[in-house]
Coordinates of C-alpha atoms and ligand atoms in Angstrom, one line a residue:
X11 CA -21.6 -12.6 -11.2
X12 CA -21.6 -14.6 -8.2
X13 CA -18.1 -13.8 -7.5
X14 CA -17.4 -12.0 -4.3
X15 CA -16.6 -8.2 -5.5
X16 CA -13.0 -8.2 -4.1
X17 CA -11.8 -11.0 -6.3
X18 CA -11.6 -8.7 -9.4
X19 CA -12.0 -5.2 -7.9
X20 CA -10.3 -2.1 -8.8
X21 CA -9.4 -0.4 -5.7
X22 CA -8.1 3.3 -5.3
X23 CA -5.6 4.0 -2.5
X24 CA -6.4 7.2 -0.9
X25 CA -3.4 8.5 1.0
X26 CA -5.8 10.7 2.9
X27 CA -3.1 13.2 4.0
X28 CA -2.4 13.9 0.5
X29 CA -5.8 13.5 -1.3
X30 CA -7.8 16.7 -0.6
X31 CA -7.7 18.9 1.9
X32 CA -11.3 20.4 3.2
X33 CA -10.2 22.4 6.3
X34 CA -7.4 24.6 4.9
X35 CA -4.6 23.4 6.7
X36 CA -2.5 22.0 3.9
X37 CA -3.0 18.6 5.0
X38 CA -5.7 16.0 3.4
X39 CA -8.7 15.0 5.2
X40 CA -12.1 13.3 5.4
X41 CA -13.9 16.6 4.2
X42 CA -11.7 16.9 1.4
X43 CA -12.4 13.3 0.5
X44 CA -16.0 13.6 0.8
X45 CA -16.0 16.5 -1.6
X46 CA -14.1 14.6 -4.3
X47 CA -16.2 11.5 -4.0
X48 CA -17.6 12.3 -7.7
X49 CA -14.1 12.1 -8.9
X50 CA -13.5 8.4 -7.8
X51 CA -16.9 7.6 -9.0
X52 CA -16.3 9.0 -12.5
X53 CA -12.9 7.1 -12.3
X54 CA -14.9 4.3 -12.4
X55 CA -12.9 2.3 -9.5
X56 CA -15.0 -0.2 -7.4
X57 CA -13.5 0.5 -3.9
X58 CA -11.1 2.7 -1.8
X59 CA -8.6 1.9 0.5
X60 CA -8.0 4.8 2.9
X61 CA -4.5 4.8 4.7
X62 CA -4.8 5.0 8.5
X63 CA -7.0 8.0 9.7
X64 CA -6.9 7.0 13.5
X65 CA -5.9 9.2 16.3
X66 CA -2.1 9.4 16.0
X67 CA 1.0 11.5 16.9
X68 CA 2.0 11.0 13.3
X69 CA 5.5 9.9 14.0
X70 CA 4.9 7.5 11.0
X71 CA 2.3 9.6 9.1
X72 CA -0.6 7.7 10.9
X73 CA 1.0 4.2 11.2
X74 CA 1.3 4.9 15.2
X75 CA -2.2 4.6 16.2
X76 CA -3.0 6.1 19.6
X77 CA -6.8 5.2 19.3
X78 CA -8.0 2.5 16.7
X79 CA -11.8 3.6 17.3
X80 CA -11.5 7.3 16.5
X81 CA -10.3 9.8 14.0
X82 CA -7.5 12.1 14.3
X83 CA -8.6 15.6 14.6
X84 CA -6.0 16.3 11.5
X85 CA -8.3 14.3 9.5
X86 CA -11.8 15.0 11.1
X87 CA -14.3 13.1 13.1
X88 CA -15.5 10.0 13.7
X89 CA -19.2 11.1 12.5
X90 CA -17.4 12.4 9.3
X91 CA -15.8 9.1 8.9
X92 CA -19.2 7.1 9.3
X93 CA -20.8 9.9 6.8
X94 CA -18.0 9.1 4.3
X95 CA -18.5 5.3 4.4
X96 CA -22.3 5.7 4.0
X97 CA -21.6 8.3 1.1
X98 CA -19.3 6.1 -0.6
X99 CA -21.7 3.2 -0.4
X100 CA -24.2 5.3 -2.0
X101 CA -21.9 5.9 -4.9
X102 CA -21.4 2.1 -5.3
X103 CA -17.9 2.2 -3.8
X104 CA -16.8 -0.2 -1.1
X105 CA -14.5 0.9 1.7
X106 CA -11.4 -0.9 3.0
X107 CA -9.8 0.6 6.0
X108 CA -6.3 0.1 6.9
X109 CA -5.7 -1.5 10.3
X110 CA -2.2 -1.5 12.0
X111 CA -1.9 -4.6 14.1
X112 CA 1.9 -5.2 14.5
X113 CA 2.3 -2.1 16.6
X114 CA 0.8 0.8 18.1
X115 CA 2.0 4.5 19.1
X116 CA 3.8 4.8 22.3
X117 CA 1.3 7.2 23.1
X118 CA -1.7 4.4 22.9
X119 CA -3.0 4.3 26.5
X120 CA -1.5 0.4 26.8
X121 CA 2.1 1.7 26.5
X122 CA 2.4 4.4 29.3
X123 CA 0.4 2.0 31.4
X124 CA 3.0 -0.7 30.7
X125 CA 5.9 1.8 31.4
X126 CA 4.1 2.7 34.8
X127 CA 3.3 -0.8 35.8
X128 CA 7.0 -2.2 35.8
X129 CA 8.7 -5.5 34.7
X130 CA 6.6 -8.6 35.0
X131 CA 3.4 -6.9 34.9
X132 CA 0.0 -7.7 32.9
X133 CA 0.8 -4.4 31.4
X134 CA 4.1 -5.2 30.0
X135 CA 3.1 -8.4 28.7
X136 CA 1.1 -6.9 25.9
X137 CA 4.4 -5.7 24.6
X138 CA 7.9 -7.3 24.1
X139 CA 9.8 -5.8 27.3
X140 CA 13.0 -7.4 27.8
X141 CA 16.2 -7.1 30.2
X142 CA 19.3 -5.9 28.1
X143 CA 22.4 -7.6 27.9
X144 CA 25.8 -7.0 29.3
X145 CA 26.9 -6.4 32.7
X146 CA 24.4 -3.4 33.3
X147 CA 21.8 -4.4 30.9
X148 CA 23.3 -1.8 28.5
X149 CA 23.1 -4.1 25.3
X150 CA 19.6 -4.4 23.3
X151 CA 18.1 -8.2 23.9
X152 CA 19.0 -9.0 20.6
X153 CA 20.6 -7.8 17.2
X154 CA 17.3 -7.1 15.2
X155 CA 17.2 -3.6 13.4
X156 CA 14.3 -1.5 12.9
X157 CA 12.9 -1.3 9.5
X158 CA 13.6 2.5 9.4
X159 CA 17.1 2.0 10.4
X160 CA 19.1 1.7 13.8
X161 CA 18.4 -0.7 16.5
X162 CA 14.6 -2.4 17.1
X163 CA 15.2 -1.9 20.9
X164 CA 14.7 1.2 23.0
X165 CA 15.6 1.2 26.7
X166 CA 13.1 3.0 29.0
X167 CA 13.8 4.6 32.3
X168 CA 11.7 2.8 34.8
X169 CA 9.6 4.7 37.5
X170 CA 12.4 5.0 40.1
X171 CA 14.7 6.6 37.5
X172 CA 17.0 3.9 36.8
X173 CA 17.9 2.6 33.2
X174 CA 15.4 -0.2 32.8
X175 CA 14.1 -2.7 30.4
X176 CA 14.2 -2.5 26.5
X177 CA 11.0 -2.7 24.4
X178 CA 10.8 -4.0 20.9
X179 CA 9.9 -1.9 17.8
X180 CA 10.4 -3.1 14.2
X181 CA 9.3 0.2 13.1
X182 CA 10.1 3.6 14.9
X183 CA 10.6 3.9 18.7
X184 CA 7.3 5.5 18.7
X185 CA 5.9 2.3 17.5
X186 CA 6.0 -0.6 20.2
X187 CA 5.3 -4.0 18.7
X188 CA 2.3 -5.7 20.4
X189 CA 2.9 -9.3 21.8
X190 CA 0.4 -11.1 20.0
X191 CA 0.8 -14.3 22.3
X192 CA -1.1 -12.1 24.8
X193 CA -4.9 -12.8 24.8
X194 CA -5.8 -9.2 25.6
X195 CA -4.3 -8.2 22.4
X196 CA -6.2 -10.8 20.5
X197 CA -9.5 -9.7 21.9
X198 CA -8.8 -6.2 21.6
X199 CA -8.2 -6.5 17.8
X200 CA -11.3 -8.7 17.4
X201 CA -13.2 -5.8 18.9
X202 CA -11.6 -3.2 16.8
X203 CA -12.5 -5.1 13.9
X204 CA -16.2 -5.4 14.9
X205 CA -16.1 -1.5 15.3
X206 CA -15.3 -0.8 11.7
X207 CA -17.4 -3.8 10.3
X208 CA -20.3 -2.1 12.3
X209 CA -19.6 1.0 10.6
X210 CA -19.8 -0.4 7.2
X211 CA -16.2 -1.3 6.5
X212 CA -16.0 -3.8 3.5
X213 CA -12.5 -5.0 4.4
X214 CA -9.2 -4.4 5.9
X215 CA -5.8 -3.7 4.4
X216 CA -3.6 -5.5 7.3
X217 CA -0.4 -3.4 7.8
X218 CA 2.7 -5.7 8.1
X219 CA 0.5 -8.8 8.2
X220 CA 3.6 -11.0 8.1
X221 CA 5.2 -9.5 11.2
X222 CA 2.7 -10.1 14.2
X223 CA 4.1 -13.5 15.1
X224 CA 7.4 -13.6 16.3
X225 CA 9.8 -16.4 17.2
X226 CA 9.2 -16.6 21.0
X227 CA 13.0 -17.1 21.6
X228 CA 13.6 -14.0 20.0
X229 CA 16.9 -15.3 18.6
X230 CA 20.0 -13.1 17.1
X231 CA 19.6 -12.7 13.5
X232 CA 23.6 -13.6 13.5
X233 CA 22.8 -16.9 15.2
X234 CA 20.5 -18.1 12.5
X235 CA 21.6 -20.9 9.7
X236 CA 21.6 -19.8 6.2
X237 CA 18.1 -20.2 4.7
X238 CA 16.6 -20.4 8.5
X239 CA 13.1 -18.8 8.9
X240 CA 13.2 -15.4 9.9
X241 CA 12.1 -15.0 13.6
X242 CA 10.4 -11.5 13.0
X243 CA 8.5 -12.4 9.8
X244 CA 6.4 -15.1 8.4
X245 CA 6.4 -16.8 11.6
X246 CA 3.5 -19.7 11.7
X247 CA 1.9 -18.0 14.6
X248 CA 0.3 -15.7 12.4
X249 CA -2.1 -18.5 10.8
X250 CA -4.2 -19.0 14.1
X251 CA -4.4 -15.2 14.5
X252 CA -6.0 -14.7 11.0
X253 CA -8.3 -17.6 11.4
X254 CA -9.6 -15.8 14.3
X255 CA -9.9 -12.7 12.1
X256 CA -11.8 -14.4 9.3
X257 CA -14.4 -15.8 11.9
X258 CA -14.9 -12.2 13.0
X259 CA -15.3 -10.9 9.4
X260 CA -17.5 -14.0 8.6
X261 CA -20.2 -12.9 11.6
X262 CA -20.9 -10.1 8.9
X263 CA -23.2 -10.1 6.0
X264 CA -21.7 -9.7 2.6
X265 CA -18.4 -10.3 1.4
X266 CA -15.9 -8.7 3.5
X267 CA -12.0 -8.9 2.5
X268 CA -9.0 -9.2 4.6
X269 CA -5.8 -8.2 2.2
X270 CA -2.5 -8.6 4.0
X271 CA 0.4 -6.4 3.3
X272 CA 3.1 -8.9 3.1
X273 CA 6.7 -8.1 1.7
X274 CA 7.6 -11.7 1.2
X275 CA 8.0 -13.8 -1.8
X276 CA 4.9 -15.3 -3.4
X277 CA 5.7 -18.7 -1.8
X278 CA 5.6 -17.4 1.7
X279 CA 2.7 -15.0 1.0
X280 CA 0.8 -17.8 -0.2
X281 CA 0.9 -19.5 2.9
X282 CA -1.3 -16.8 4.4
X283 CA -4.1 -17.7 1.7
X284 CA -4.8 -20.9 3.5
X285 CA -8.5 -21.9 3.9
X286 CA -10.1 -19.7 6.5
X287 CA -7.1 -17.2 6.5
X288 CA -6.7 -14.2 4.4
X289 CA -8.6 -13.7 1.4
X290 CA -5.8 -12.6 -0.5
X291 CA -2.6 -10.1 -0.2
X292 CA -1.2 -7.6 -2.4
X293 CA 1.0 -8.8 -5.4
X294 CA 3.9 -6.7 -5.0
X295 CA 6.0 -8.6 -7.3
X296 CA 5.9 -6.2 -10.0
X297 CA 7.7 -3.5 -8.0
X298 CA 10.7 -5.6 -8.4
X299 CA 10.3 -6.5 -11.9
X300 CA 12.5 -5.6 -14.8
X301 CA 10.5 -3.9 -17.5
X302 CA 11.1 -6.9 -19.6
X303 CA 8.6 -9.7 -21.1
X304 CA 10.2 -12.6 -19.8
X305 CA 10.6 -11.2 -16.2
X306 CA 7.0 -10.0 -16.4
X307 CA 5.6 -13.2 -17.9
X308 CA 7.4 -15.1 -15.0
X309 CA 5.7 -13.0 -12.2
X310 CA 2.3 -13.4 -13.9
X311 CA 2.7 -17.0 -14.5
X312 CA 3.8 -17.4 -10.8
X313 CA 0.7 -15.4 -9.5
X314 CA -1.8 -17.5 -11.5
X315 CA -0.1 -20.7 -10.4
X316 CA -0.4 -19.7 -7.0
X317 CA -3.9 -18.7 -7.2
X318 CA -4.8 -22.0 -8.7
X319 CA -3.4 -23.6 -5.6
X320 CA -4.9 -21.5 -2.9
X321 CA -8.1 -19.9 -4.6
X322 CA -6.8 -16.4 -3.6
X323 CA -6.7 -13.9 -6.5
X324 CA -3.8 -11.5 -7.5
X325 CA -4.3 -8.0 -6.7
X326 CA -1.7 -6.2 -8.8
X327 CA 0.2 -3.4 -7.4
X328 CA 2.5 -0.9 -9.5
X329 CA 3.1 1.6 -6.6
X330 CA 1.9 2.7 -3.2
X331 CA 2.6 5.4 -0.3
X332 CA 6.1 3.4 0.3
X333 CA 7.8 3.2 -3.1
X334 CA 9.2 5.3 -5.8
X335 CA 6.4 6.5 -8.2
X336 CA 5.8 3.9 -11.2
X337 CA 6.7 7.0 -13.9
X338 CA 9.9 7.7 -12.1
X339 CA 10.8 3.9 -11.7
X340 CA 10.1 3.0 -15.1
X341 CA 12.1 6.0 -16.4
X342 CA 15.1 4.1 -15.4
X343 CA 17.5 1.4 -17.0
X344 CA 16.6 -0.6 -13.7
X345 CA 12.8 -0.5 -13.0
X346 CA 13.0 -2.3 -9.8
X347 CA 12.2 -0.6 -6.5
X348 CA 15.2 -1.1 -4.4
X349 CA 15.3 1.4 -1.5
X350 CA 15.3 5.2 -1.6
X351 CA 19.1 5.1 -0.2
X352 CA 19.8 4.3 -3.9
X353 CA 17.3 6.6 -5.4
X354 CA 17.8 9.5 -3.1
X355 CA 21.8 9.9 -3.4
X356 CA 21.3 9.9 -7.4
X357 CA 23.3 6.9 -8.1
X358 CA 20.0 5.3 -9.5
X359 CA 20.6 8.1 -12.3
X360 CA 18.1 10.5 -13.8
X361 CA 14.8 9.3 -14.7
X362 CA 13.6 9.7 -18.1
X363 CA 10.0 10.8 -17.4
X364 CA 8.9 10.6 -20.9
X365 CA 9.9 6.9 -21.1
X366 CA 8.8 6.5 -17.7
X367 CA 5.1 7.8 -18.4
X368 CA 4.9 5.8 -21.7
X369 CA 5.7 2.6 -19.7
X370 CA 3.6 3.4 -16.9
X371 CA 0.7 3.8 -19.2
X372 CA 1.3 0.5 -20.9
X373 CA 1.8 -1.2 -17.4
X374 CA -1.7 0.6 -16.5
X375 CA -3.3 -1.5 -19.3
X376 CA -1.6 -4.5 -18.4
X377 CA -2.6 -4.6 -14.8
X378 CA -6.1 -3.7 -15.3
X379 CA -6.2 -6.4 -17.8
X380 CA -4.7 -9.2 -15.9
X381 CA -6.8 -11.6 -14.0
X382 CA -7.7 -10.5 -10.3
X383 CA -8.0 -7.2 -8.6
X384 CA -5.9 -4.3 -9.1
X385 CA -4.5 -1.4 -6.9
X386 CA -4.5 2.1 -8.2
X387 CA -2.3 4.5 -5.9
X388 CA -3.7 7.9 -6.0
X389 CA -2.0 9.9 -8.6
X390 CA -0.9 7.3 -10.7
X391 CA -4.2 7.9 -12.7
X392 CA -2.5 11.5 -13.1
X393 CA 0.9 10.1 -14.3
X394 CA 2.7 12.0 -11.2
X395 CA 6.2 11.3 -11.0
X396 CA 8.1 11.0 -7.6
X397 CA 9.3 14.5 -6.2
X398 CA 13.0 13.8 -5.7
X399 CA 13.8 17.5 -4.9
X400 CA 12.1 18.1 -1.8
X401 CA 14.3 20.3 0.3
X402 CA 15.9 18.1 3.4
X403 CA 14.4 20.4 5.9
X404 CA 10.9 19.7 4.6
X405 CA 11.1 15.9 4.7
X406 CA 8.9 14.4 7.2
X407 CA 9.3 10.6 6.8
X408 CA 10.9 9.2 10.0
X409 CA 13.1 7.1 7.6
X410 CA 15.1 10.5 7.0
X411 CA 16.2 10.7 10.7
X412 CA 16.4 7.2 11.5
X413 CA 18.6 6.5 8.7
X414 CA 21.1 9.3 10.0
X415 CA 20.1 11.3 6.8
X416 CA 21.3 8.3 4.3
X417 CA 17.9 7.5 3.1
X418 CA 15.5 10.3 2.1
X419 CA 12.4 8.1 2.5
X420 CA 9.0 8.0 1.2
X421 CA 8.0 11.7 1.1
X422 CA 8.5 12.0 -2.8
X423 CA 5.7 9.6 -3.4
X424 CA 3.4 11.2 -0.7
X425 CA 3.3 15.0 -2.4
X426 CA -0.5 16.0 -2.3
X427 CA -2.6 15.7 -5.6
X428 CA -2.6 18.7 -8.1
X429 CA -6.4 19.1 -8.7
X430 CA -6.7 22.2 -10.6
X431 CA -5.2 25.5 -11.4
X432 CA -1.8 26.6 -12.6
X433 CA 0.3 27.0 -9.4
X434 CA 0.7 25.2 -6.0
X435 CA -1.5 24.3 -4.1
X436 CA -3.3 23.1 -7.3
X437 CA -6.8 23.2 -5.6
X438 CA -5.5 20.9 -3.2
X439 CA -6.3 23.2 0.0
X440 CA -8.8 26.1 0.1
X441 CA -7.4 29.4 0.6
X442 CA -3.9 28.9 -0.9
X443 CA -2.8 27.1 2.1
X444 CA 0.6 25.7 1.6
X445 CA 0.5 21.9 1.1
X446 CA 2.3 19.8 3.7
X447 CA 4.8 18.8 1.2
X448 CA 5.9 21.1 -1.6
X449 CA 4.4 20.3 -5.1
X450 CA 6.4 20.8 -8.2
X451 CA 5.6 23.6 -10.6
X452 CA 5.4 21.5 -13.5
X453 CA 2.6 19.8 -12.2
X454 CA 0.4 22.4 -13.6
X455 CA 0.2 20.1 -16.7
X456 CA -1.0 17.2 -14.7
X457 CA -4.0 18.6 -12.7
X458 CA -7.0 16.5 -12.6
X459 CA -8.6 19.5 -14.3
X460 CA -6.2 19.9 -17.1
X461 CA -6.5 15.9 -17.9
X462 CA -10.2 15.9 -17.5
X463 CA -11.0 17.1 -21.3
X464 CA -7.8 15.7 -22.7
X465 CA -8.7 12.5 -24.5
X466 CA -5.0 11.5 -24.8
X467 CA -4.2 12.3 -21.0
X468 CA -3.2 9.6 -18.4
X469 CA -6.4 10.4 -16.8
X470 CA -8.6 9.7 -19.5
X471 CA -6.7 6.5 -20.2
X472 CA -7.5 5.0 -16.8
X473 CA -11.0 6.2 -17.0
X474 CA -11.4 4.7 -20.3
X475 CA -9.5 1.5 -19.1
X476 CA -11.6 1.1 -16.0
X477 CA -14.8 1.5 -17.9
X478 CA -13.9 -1.0 -20.3
X479 CA -12.9 -3.3 -17.6
X480 CA -16.3 -2.9 -15.8
X481 CA -18.1 -3.6 -19.0
X482 CA -16.3 -6.6 -20.1
X483 CA -17.3 -9.7 -18.5
X484 CA -14.1 -11.5 -19.1
X485 CA -12.0 -9.0 -17.3
X486 CA -11.4 -9.0 -13.6
X487 CA -11.5 -12.4 -11.9
X488 CA -11.3 -15.3 -14.2
X489 CA -8.8 -17.1 -16.6
X490 CA -6.4 -15.8 -19.1
X491 CA -4.4 -17.6 -22.0
X492 CA -1.4 -16.7 -23.4
X493 CA -1.1 -16.1 -27.2
X494 CA 1.9 -17.0 -29.4
X495 CA 4.0 -13.8 -29.8
X496 CA 7.4 -12.5 -30.4
X497 CA 9.5 -13.0 -27.2
X498 CA 9.6 -9.6 -26.1
X499 CA 5.9 -9.1 -26.6
X500 CA 3.2 -9.9 -23.9
X501 CA -0.2 -11.1 -25.5
X502 CA -3.0 -12.7 -23.7
X503 CA -6.8 -13.3 -24.2
X504 CA -9.6 -13.1 -21.7
X505 CA -12.7 -14.5 -22.2
X506 CA -15.4 -12.9 -24.4
X507 CA -13.2 -12.1 -27.4
X508 CA -10.8 -9.6 -25.5
X509 CA -6.8 -9.5 -26.0
X510 CA -4.4 -7.5 -24.5
X511 CA -0.8 -6.8 -26.2
X512 CA 2.0 -4.9 -24.8
X513 CA 5.0 -4.3 -26.6
X514 CA 8.3 -4.4 -24.4
X515 CA 10.7 -4.7 -27.6
X516 CA 12.6 -1.8 -29.1
X517 CA 10.6 -2.2 -32.3
X518 CA 6.9 -1.6 -33.3
X519 CA 5.1 -4.9 -33.7
X520 CA 2.0 -5.9 -35.7
X521 CA -1.4 -6.4 -34.1
X522 CA -2.9 -9.4 -35.8
X523 CA -6.1 -11.1 -35.5
X524 CA -8.4 -8.5 -34.2
X525 CA -11.6 -6.8 -35.2
X526 CA -10.8 -3.6 -33.6
X527 CA -8.5 -1.5 -30.9
X528 CA -10.8 -0.8 -27.7
X529 CA -7.7 1.3 -26.2
X530 CA -4.4 1.8 -26.5
X531 CA -1.8 3.6 -24.0
X532 CA -0.3 5.6 -26.7
X533 CA -0.6 6.3 -30.6
X534 CA -0.3 3.6 -33.1
X535 CA 2.2 3.8 -35.5
X536 CA 0.1 3.0 -38.8
X537 CA -1.5 0.0 -37.2
X538 CA 1.5 -1.1 -35.4
X539 CA 2.0 -1.2 -31.8
X540 CA 5.0 1.0 -30.9
X541 CA 7.7 0.1 -28.1
X542 CA 6.6 0.5 -24.6
X543 CA 2.9 0.6 -25.6
X544 CA 0.1 -1.5 -24.9
X545 CA -3.4 -2.3 -26.6
X546 CA -6.5 -3.9 -25.7
X547 CA -8.0 -5.5 -28.7
X548 CA -11.7 -6.8 -29.8
X549 CA -10.8 -10.2 -31.1
X550 CA -14.5 -11.9 -31.5
Ligands
LIG619 C1 3.6 -0.4 6.1 C2 3.3 1.0 5.7 O1 2.6 0.8 4.3 C3 4.0 1.6 6.0 O2 3.9 3.2 5.4 C4 4.3 2.1 7.5 O3 5.7 2.8 7.5 C5 4.8 0.7 7.9 N1 4.1 -0.7 7.3 C6 4.7 0.5 9.4 O4 3.4 0.6 10.0

């Protein structure tokens, strides 16, 4: 195949602090990851994406980076990271690292330097420092709010002890936003990209990729006309930034990929796929879709149309470390991810985890059969559910505090993986160290060890699906054709005599015109495909 690998890759998302702990402190790390590389190879993924592993005070679980060129001691050392990249390559796995360019940590050396240097300095120009409004500068420079709750501005105390300027942070106050109009910021990130490319990185997942460029006027949201472009997301200045990044990546041999994390609708997201910019971005649309055929068909068609127009493949995502786990979402009547404010106060209703698991398994076969790439969030291959009963005092996501305890945040999808054994820590840590978030006792049935030998387990389903996906030349990147079907059934073919059928109706449906069932997400009912079940068929 002469297509670049990333166009059809199955990428496993490693949320490193919850993957596997090698050091015995209850937090996942590079040593643990290296010890489990065989698991990833056997799972059959093509690549891994590692969430931030850089030096960080961990105000936002590593998305507050203090040194982009070194590894946090919690996770290991730079030498271990280098060894990991080499070993992954030795197993035929590509490595995508997470780059966080919108903001750094307030402990990144540039930020204290900016505080010390004072208003108007070159050091402050790397960030957004502004005087406040009001008689004494006591009102924030504009009305923007942080994605984690509260104002997006924090006032500093100047070196002489007086209340001073405000700085912008679209996330936590510990995450000051960089000013991307500043040439030093641009040069620094080109250098950081090269640092990791030199170490063998096969690509970058770009955090908050749509937020780097801001409307220089920093206008109040309240002043904007209805439908006016957002001043802090999707601004046109991003295009030049990513053309620069694409040139840097292009200096390196092989196919290295730039994948944007862009929480905007497809039309706005596609603007980043312009020639010479990002190769692709996460297709997050399934997270906001109901589990019904017309809605899913619409999302798929839109992705294919957009891909045809821009050349960027879809990269299907069922969940990640920021949203409710798919088993839990699909166990609810409304399967869309809205926010944790709703799911955490109980108003979203108790999830039916049996139903959710059945649908999540069907969705796994759907997304791995669709054209393009697919991301598998660690633990989805084990069928883990959202842990919704973590005691308040153990919550670690800054969202919990920033929201004034109205939003529990994202810890429930970040609980450490269960590997083996019958009680926590389920082999996550050596020496029985308690994991950094508590694991449900009921996960004893879902450990990797318990599922490995069970042909009906979700782990076996993923392994089978990924094995077939690799072997079938028509899967991954390439065309698909819808087949005529009942309205609540999705059916499509891929080249080479392959079809996928997903039954979203309430009744079993007949599987016609095939020569054999390659794989099914649940037992068939006398040859019929039951509700909330998917099957892969050999058609020629
Ligand atoms: C998106 C990341 O996925 C999320 O975990 C993080 O909190 C924000 N960006 C800020 O970096």
